[in-house]
PDB file of C-alpha atoms in Angstrom:
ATOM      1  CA  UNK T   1     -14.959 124.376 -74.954  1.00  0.00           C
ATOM      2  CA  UNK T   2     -17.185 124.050 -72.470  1.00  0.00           C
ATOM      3  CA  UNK T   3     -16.417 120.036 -71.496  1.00  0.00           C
ATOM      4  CA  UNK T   4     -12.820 120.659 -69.334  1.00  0.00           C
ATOM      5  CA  UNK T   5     -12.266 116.931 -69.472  1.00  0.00           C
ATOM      6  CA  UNK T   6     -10.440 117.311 -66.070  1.00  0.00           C
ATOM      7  CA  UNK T   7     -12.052 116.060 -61.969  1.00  0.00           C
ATOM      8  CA  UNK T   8     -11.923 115.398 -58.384  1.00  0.00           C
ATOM      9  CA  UNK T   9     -11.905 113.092 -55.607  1.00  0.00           C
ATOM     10  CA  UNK T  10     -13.789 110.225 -54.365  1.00  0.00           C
ATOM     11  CA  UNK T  11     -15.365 106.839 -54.872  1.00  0.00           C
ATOM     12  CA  UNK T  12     -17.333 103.811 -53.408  1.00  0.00           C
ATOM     13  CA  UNK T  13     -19.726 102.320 -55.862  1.00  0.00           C
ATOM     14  CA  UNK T  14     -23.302 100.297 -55.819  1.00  0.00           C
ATOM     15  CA  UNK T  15     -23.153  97.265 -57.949  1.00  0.00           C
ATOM     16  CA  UNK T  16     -21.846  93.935 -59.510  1.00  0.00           C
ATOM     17  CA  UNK T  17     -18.254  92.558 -60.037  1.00  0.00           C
ATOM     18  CA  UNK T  18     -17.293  91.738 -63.041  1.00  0.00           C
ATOM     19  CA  UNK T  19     -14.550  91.672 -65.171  1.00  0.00           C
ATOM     20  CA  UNK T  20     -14.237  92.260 -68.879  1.00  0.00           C
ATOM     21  CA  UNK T  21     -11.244  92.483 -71.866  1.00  0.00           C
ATOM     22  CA  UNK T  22     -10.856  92.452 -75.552  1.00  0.00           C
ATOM     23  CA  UNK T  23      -7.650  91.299 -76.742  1.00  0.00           C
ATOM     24  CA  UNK T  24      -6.478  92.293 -80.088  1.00  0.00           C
ATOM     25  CA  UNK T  25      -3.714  91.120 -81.965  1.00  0.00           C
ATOM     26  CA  UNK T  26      -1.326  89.219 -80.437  1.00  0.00           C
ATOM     27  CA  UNK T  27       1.188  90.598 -78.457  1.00  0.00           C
ATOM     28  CA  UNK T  28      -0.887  93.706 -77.988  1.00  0.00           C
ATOM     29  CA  UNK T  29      -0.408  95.427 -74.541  1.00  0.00           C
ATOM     30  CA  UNK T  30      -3.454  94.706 -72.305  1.00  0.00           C
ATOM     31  CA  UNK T  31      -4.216  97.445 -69.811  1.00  0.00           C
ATOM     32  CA  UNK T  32      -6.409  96.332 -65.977  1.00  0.00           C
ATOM     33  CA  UNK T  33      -8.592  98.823 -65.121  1.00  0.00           C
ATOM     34  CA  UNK T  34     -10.566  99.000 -62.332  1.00  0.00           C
ATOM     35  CA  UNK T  35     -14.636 100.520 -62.479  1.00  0.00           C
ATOM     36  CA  UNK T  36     -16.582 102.110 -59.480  1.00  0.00           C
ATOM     37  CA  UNK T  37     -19.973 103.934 -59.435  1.00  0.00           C
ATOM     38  CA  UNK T  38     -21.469 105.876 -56.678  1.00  0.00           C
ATOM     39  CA  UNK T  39     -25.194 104.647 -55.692  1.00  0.00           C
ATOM     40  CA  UNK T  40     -26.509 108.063 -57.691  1.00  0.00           C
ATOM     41  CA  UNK T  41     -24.905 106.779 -61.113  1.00  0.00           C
ATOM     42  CA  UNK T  42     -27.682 104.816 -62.919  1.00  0.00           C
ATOM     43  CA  UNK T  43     -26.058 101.048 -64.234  1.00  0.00           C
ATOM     44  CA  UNK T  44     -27.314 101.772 -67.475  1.00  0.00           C
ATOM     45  CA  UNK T  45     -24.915 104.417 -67.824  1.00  0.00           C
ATOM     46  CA  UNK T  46     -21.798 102.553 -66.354  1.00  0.00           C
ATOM     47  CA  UNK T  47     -22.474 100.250 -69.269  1.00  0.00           C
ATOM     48  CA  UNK T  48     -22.625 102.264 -71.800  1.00  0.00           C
ATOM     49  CA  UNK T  49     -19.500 104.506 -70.797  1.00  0.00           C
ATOM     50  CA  UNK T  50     -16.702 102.116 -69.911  1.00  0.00           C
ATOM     51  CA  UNK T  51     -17.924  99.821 -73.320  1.00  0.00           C
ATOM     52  CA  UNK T  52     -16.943 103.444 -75.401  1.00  0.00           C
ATOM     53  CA  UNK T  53     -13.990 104.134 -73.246  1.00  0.00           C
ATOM     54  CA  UNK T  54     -13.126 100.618 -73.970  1.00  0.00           C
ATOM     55  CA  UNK T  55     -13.856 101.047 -78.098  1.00  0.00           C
ATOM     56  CA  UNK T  56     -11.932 104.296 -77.892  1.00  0.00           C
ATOM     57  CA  UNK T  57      -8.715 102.554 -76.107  1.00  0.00           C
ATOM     58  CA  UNK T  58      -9.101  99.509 -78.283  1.00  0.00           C
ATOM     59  CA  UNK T  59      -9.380 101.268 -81.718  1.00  0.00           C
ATOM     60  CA  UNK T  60      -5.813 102.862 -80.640  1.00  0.00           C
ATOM     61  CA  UNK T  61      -3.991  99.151 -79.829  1.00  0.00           C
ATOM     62  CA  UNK T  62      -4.680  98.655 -75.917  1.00  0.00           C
ATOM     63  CA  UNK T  63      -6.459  95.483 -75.317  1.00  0.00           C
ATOM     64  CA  UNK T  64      -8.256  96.397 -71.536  1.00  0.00           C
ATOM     65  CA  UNK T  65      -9.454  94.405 -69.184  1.00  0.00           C
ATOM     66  CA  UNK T  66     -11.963  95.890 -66.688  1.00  0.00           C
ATOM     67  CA  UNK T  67     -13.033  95.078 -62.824  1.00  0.00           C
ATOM     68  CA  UNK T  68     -16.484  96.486 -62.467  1.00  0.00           C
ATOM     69  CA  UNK T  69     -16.965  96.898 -58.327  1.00  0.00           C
ATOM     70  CA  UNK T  70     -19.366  97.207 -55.897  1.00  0.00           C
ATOM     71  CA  UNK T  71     -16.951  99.267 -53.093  1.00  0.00           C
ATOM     72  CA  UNK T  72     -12.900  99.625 -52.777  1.00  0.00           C
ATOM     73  CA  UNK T  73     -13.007  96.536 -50.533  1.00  0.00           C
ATOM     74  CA  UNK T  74     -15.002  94.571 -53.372  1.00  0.00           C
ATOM     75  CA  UNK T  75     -12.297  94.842 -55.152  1.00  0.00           C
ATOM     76  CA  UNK T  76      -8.795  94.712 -54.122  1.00  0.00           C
ATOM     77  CA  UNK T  77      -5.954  94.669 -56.462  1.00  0.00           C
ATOM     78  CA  UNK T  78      -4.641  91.379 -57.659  1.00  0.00           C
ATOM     79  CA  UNK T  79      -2.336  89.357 -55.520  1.00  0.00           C
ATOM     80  CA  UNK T  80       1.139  89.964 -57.417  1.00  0.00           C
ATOM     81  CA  UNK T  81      -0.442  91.849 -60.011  1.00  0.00           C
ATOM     82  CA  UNK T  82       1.122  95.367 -61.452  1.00  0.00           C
ATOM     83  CA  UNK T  83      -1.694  98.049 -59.898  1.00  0.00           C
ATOM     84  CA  UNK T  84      -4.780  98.892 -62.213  1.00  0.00           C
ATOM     85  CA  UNK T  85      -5.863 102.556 -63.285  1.00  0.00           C
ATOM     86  CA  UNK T  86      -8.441 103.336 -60.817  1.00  0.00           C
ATOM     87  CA  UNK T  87     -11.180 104.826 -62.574  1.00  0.00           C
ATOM     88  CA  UNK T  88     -14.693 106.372 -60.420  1.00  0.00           C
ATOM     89  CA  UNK T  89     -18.322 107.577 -62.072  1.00  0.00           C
ATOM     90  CA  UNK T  90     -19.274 110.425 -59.719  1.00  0.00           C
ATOM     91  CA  UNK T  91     -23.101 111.523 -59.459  1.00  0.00           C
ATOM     92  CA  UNK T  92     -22.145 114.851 -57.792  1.00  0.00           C
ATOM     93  CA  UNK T  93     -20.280 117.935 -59.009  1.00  0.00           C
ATOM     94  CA  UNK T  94     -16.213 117.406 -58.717  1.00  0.00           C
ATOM     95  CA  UNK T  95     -13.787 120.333 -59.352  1.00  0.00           C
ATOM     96  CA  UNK T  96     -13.469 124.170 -58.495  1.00  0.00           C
ATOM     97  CA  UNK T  97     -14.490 125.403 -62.440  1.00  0.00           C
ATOM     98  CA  UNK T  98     -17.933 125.239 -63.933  1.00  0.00           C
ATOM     99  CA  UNK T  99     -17.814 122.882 -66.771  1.00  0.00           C
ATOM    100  CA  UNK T 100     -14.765 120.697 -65.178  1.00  0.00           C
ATOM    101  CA  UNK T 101     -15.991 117.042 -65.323  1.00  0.00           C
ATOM    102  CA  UNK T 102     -12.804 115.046 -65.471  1.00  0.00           C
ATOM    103  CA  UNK T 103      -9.452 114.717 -63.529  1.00  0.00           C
ATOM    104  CA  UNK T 104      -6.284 112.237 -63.858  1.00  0.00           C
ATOM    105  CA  UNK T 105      -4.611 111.796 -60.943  1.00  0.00           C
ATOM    106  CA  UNK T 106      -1.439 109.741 -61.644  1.00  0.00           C
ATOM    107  CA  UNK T 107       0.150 107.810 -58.626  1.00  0.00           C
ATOM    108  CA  UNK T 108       0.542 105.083 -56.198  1.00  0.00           C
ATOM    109  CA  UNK T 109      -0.464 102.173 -55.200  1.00  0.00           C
ATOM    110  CA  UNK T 110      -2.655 102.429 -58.439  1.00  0.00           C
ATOM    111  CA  UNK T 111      -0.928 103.367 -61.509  1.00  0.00           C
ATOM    112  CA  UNK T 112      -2.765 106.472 -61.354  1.00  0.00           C
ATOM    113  CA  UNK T 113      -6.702 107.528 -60.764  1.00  0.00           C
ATOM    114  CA  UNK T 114      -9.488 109.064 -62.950  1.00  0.00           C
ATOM    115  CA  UNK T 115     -13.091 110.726 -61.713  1.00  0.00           C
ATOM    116  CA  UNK T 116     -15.538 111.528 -63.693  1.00  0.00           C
ATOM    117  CA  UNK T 117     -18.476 113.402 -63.091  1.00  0.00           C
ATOM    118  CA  UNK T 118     -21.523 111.970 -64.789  1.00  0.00           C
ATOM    119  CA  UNK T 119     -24.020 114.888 -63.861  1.00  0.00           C
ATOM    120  CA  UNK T 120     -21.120 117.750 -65.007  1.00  0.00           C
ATOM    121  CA  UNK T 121     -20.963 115.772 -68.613  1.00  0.00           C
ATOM    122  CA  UNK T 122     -24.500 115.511 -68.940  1.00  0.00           C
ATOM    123  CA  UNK T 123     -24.915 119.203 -68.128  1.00  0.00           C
ATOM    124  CA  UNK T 124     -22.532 120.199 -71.491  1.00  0.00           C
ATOM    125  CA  UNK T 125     -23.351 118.057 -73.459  1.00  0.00           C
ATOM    126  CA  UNK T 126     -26.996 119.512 -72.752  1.00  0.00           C
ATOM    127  CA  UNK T 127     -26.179 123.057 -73.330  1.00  0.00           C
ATOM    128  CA  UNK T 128     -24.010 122.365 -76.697  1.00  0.00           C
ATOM    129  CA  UNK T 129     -26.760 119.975 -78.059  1.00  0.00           C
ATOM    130  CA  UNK T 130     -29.119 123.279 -77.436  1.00  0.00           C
ATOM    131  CA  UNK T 131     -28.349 126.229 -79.237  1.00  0.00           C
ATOM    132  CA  UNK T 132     -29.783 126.985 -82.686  1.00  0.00           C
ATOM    133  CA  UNK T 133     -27.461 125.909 -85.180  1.00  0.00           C
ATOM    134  CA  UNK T 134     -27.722 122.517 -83.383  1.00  0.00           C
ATOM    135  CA  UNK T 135     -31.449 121.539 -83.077  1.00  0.00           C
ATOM    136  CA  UNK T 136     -31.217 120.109 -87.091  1.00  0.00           C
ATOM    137  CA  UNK T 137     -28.410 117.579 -86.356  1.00  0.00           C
ATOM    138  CA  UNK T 138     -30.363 114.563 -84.947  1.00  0.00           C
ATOM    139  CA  UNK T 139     -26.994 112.991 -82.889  1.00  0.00           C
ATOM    140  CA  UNK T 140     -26.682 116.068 -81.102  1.00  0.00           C
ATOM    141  CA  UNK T 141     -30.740 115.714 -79.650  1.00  0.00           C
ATOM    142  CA  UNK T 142     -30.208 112.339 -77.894  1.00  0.00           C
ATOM    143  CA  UNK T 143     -31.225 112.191 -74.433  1.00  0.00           C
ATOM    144  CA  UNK T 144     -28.030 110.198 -72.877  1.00  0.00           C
ATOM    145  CA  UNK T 145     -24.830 111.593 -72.537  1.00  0.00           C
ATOM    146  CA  UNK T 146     -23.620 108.211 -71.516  1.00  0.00           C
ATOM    147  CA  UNK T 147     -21.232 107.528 -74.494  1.00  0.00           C
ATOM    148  CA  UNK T 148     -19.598 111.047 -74.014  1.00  0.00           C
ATOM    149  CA  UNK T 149     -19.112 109.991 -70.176  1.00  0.00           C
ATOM    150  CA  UNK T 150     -17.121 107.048 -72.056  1.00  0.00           C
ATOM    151  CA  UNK T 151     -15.151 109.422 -73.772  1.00  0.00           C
ATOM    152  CA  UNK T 152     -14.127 111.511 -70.999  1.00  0.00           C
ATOM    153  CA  UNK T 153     -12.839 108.418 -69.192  1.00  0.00           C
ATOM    154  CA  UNK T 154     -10.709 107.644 -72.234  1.00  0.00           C
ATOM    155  CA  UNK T 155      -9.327 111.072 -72.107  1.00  0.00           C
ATOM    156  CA  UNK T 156      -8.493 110.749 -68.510  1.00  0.00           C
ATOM    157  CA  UNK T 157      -6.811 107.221 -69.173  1.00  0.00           C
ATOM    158  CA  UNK T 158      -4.674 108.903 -72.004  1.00  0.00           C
ATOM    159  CA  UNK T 159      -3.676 111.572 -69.408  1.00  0.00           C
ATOM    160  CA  UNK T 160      -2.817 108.664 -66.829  1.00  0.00           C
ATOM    161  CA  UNK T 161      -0.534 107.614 -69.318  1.00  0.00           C
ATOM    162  CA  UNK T 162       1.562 110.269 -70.347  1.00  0.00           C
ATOM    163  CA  UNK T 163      -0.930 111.959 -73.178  1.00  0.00           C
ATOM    164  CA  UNK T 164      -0.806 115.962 -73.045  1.00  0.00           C
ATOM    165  CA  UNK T 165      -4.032 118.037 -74.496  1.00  0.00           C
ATOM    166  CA  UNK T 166      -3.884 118.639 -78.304  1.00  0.00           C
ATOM    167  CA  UNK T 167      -5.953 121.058 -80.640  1.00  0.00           C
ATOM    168  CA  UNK T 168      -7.756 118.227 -82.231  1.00  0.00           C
ATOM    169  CA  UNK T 169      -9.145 114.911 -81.709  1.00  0.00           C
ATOM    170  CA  UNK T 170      -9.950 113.132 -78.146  1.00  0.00           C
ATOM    171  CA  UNK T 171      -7.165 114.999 -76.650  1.00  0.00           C
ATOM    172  CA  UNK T 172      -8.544 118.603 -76.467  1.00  0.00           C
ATOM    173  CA  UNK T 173      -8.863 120.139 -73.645  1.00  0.00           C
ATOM    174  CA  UNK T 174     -12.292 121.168 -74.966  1.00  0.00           C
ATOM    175  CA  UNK T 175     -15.284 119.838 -76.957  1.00  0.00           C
ATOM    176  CA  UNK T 176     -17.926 121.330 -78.875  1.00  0.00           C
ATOM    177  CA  UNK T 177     -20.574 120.344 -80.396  1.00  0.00           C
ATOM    178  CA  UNK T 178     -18.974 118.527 -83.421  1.00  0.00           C
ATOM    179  CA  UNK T 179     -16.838 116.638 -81.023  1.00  0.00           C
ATOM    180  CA  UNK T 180     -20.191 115.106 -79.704  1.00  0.00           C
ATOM    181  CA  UNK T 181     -21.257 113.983 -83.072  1.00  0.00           C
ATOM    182  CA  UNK T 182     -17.387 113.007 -83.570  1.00  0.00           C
ATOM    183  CA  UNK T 183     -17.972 110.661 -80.466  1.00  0.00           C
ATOM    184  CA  UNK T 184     -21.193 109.702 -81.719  1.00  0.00           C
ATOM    185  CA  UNK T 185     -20.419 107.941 -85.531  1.00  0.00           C
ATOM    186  CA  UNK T 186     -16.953 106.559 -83.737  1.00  0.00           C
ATOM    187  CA  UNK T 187     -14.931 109.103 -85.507  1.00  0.00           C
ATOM    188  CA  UNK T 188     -13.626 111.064 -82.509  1.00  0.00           C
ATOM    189  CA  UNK T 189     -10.516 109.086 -81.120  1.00  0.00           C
ATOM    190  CA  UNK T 190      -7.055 109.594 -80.273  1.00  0.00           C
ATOM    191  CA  UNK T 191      -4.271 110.283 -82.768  1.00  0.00           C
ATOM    192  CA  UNK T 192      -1.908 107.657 -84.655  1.00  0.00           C
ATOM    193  CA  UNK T 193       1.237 109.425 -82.265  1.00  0.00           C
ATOM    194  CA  UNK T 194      -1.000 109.339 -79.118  1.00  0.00           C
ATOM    195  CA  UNK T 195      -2.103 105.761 -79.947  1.00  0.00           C
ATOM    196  CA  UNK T 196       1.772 104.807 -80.389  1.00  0.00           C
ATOM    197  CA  UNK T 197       2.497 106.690 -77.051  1.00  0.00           C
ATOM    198  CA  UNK T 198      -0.331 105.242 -75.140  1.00  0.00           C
ATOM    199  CA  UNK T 199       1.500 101.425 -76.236  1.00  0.00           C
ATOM    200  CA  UNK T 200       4.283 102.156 -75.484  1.00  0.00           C
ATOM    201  CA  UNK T 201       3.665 103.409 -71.879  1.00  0.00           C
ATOM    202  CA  UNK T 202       1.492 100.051 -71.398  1.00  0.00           C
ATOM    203  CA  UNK T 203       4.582  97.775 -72.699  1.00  0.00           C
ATOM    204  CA  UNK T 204       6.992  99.646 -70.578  1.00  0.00           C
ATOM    205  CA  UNK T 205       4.682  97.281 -67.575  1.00  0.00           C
ATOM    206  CA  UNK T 206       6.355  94.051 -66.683  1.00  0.00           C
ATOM    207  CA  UNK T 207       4.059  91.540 -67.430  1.00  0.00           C
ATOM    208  CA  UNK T 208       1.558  90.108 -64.728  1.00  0.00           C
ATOM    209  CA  UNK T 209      -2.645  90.547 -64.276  1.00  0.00           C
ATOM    210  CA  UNK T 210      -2.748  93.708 -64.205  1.00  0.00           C
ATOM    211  CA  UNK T 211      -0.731  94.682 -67.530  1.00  0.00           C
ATOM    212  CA  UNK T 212       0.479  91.884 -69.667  1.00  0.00           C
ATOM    213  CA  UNK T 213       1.196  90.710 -73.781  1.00  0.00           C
ATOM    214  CA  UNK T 214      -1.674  88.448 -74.863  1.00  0.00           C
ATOM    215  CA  UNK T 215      -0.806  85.151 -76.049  1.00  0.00           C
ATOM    216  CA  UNK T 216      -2.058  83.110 -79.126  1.00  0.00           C
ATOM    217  CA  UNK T 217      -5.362  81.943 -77.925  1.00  0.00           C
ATOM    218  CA  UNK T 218      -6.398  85.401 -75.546  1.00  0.00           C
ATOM    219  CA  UNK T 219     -10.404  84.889 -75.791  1.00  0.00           C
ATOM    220  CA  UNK T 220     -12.147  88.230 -73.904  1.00  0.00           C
ATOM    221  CA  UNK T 221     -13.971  88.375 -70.832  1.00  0.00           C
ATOM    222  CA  UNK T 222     -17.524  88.987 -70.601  1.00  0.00           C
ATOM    223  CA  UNK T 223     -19.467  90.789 -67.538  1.00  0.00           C
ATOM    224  CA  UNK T 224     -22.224  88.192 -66.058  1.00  0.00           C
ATOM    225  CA  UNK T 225     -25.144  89.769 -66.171  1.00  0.00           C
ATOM    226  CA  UNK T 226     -26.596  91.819 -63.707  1.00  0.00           C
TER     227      UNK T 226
END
């Protein structure tokens, strides 16, 4: 596969604060995580991307809650809070392999950091949507790669919490072109172990604002707009 969903460092962002969750059932495991953009990545496609990563992480159990920021300073971790997975959109090229666009860096004081390189993504996803035997399947021709910057993210998350690469599903260290339209009719996602796995490694959190069980009553947060 062409997409190495692995990346490299760096962050500062350009826009809002905001904060946003979906809580599922009760009881389910909500997981903080905490957005940045460079000024090259376009808002429109720091929308669409941590909405799928949050779909993809949701339709496997973990509620998330997400802090959008402007800059590292914008957005501090919470007083008392157990640390948020980092996550940072990248407009340049990150990593020493063509094709690398993702990397999982698990540590302190965060629980563990992802970059993602928007341009590397949009590059692949490109040059699989382009070869002959793809020009007659209509998902493969759209002109964002925004939802597939999403799914990266998710990857990286699932590495930051204790996910290996599989053969199949979100968890290859690969993805071709049917992964795309996988991603694109919401039938790419991770596994029923890896979605077990990824709950239990949120639940092993004490709870606090960061990582805590949701309640009867947990309504989700909305991002103002912008």
């Amino acid at each position: 596969m062409v997409l190495g969903l692995a990346l490299a460092l760096g962050l500062t962002g350009g826009w809002s604060v905001a904060t946003a969750g979906q809580a599922t059932e009760v009881d389910d495991p909500v997981l903080g995580i905490r957005l940045y953009a460079d000024d090259g990545v376009d808002k429109s496609t720091v929308d669409v991307a941590w909405r799928s990563a949050r779909r993809l992480l949701e339709a496997a159990g973990i509620a998330t809650r997400w802090r959008l920021c402007d800059t590292g300073l914008a957005c501090d971790p919470l007083p008392g809070s157990v640390p948020e997975i980092v996550v940072s959109l990248r407009s340049n090229d990150v990593g020493h392999k063509a094709g690398r666009c993702g990397l999982a860096l698990p540590g302190q004081p965060a629980r563990g950091t992802v970059f993602v390189s928007v341009r590397c993504v949009a590059d692949v996803t490109f040059k699989l949507s382009r070869g002959l035997a793809q020009r007659s399947t209509p998902l493969l021709l759209k002109p964002s790669a925004d939802d597939v910057v999403g799914a990266v993210m998710a990857h990286e998350i699932g590495h930051i919490l204790g996910l290996r690469h599989r053969g199949t599903g979100l968890m290859r260290s690969k993805i071709g072109p049917a992964d795309i339209v996988a991603i694109r009719l919401g039938a790419l996602g991770f596994s029923r172990v890896e979605s077990a796995r990824l709950r239990a490694s949120v639940e092993k959190q004490p709870g606090a604002d960061g990582w805590v069980a949701v309640g009867p009553g947990t309504r989700p947060a909305t991002a103002p707009s912008r």
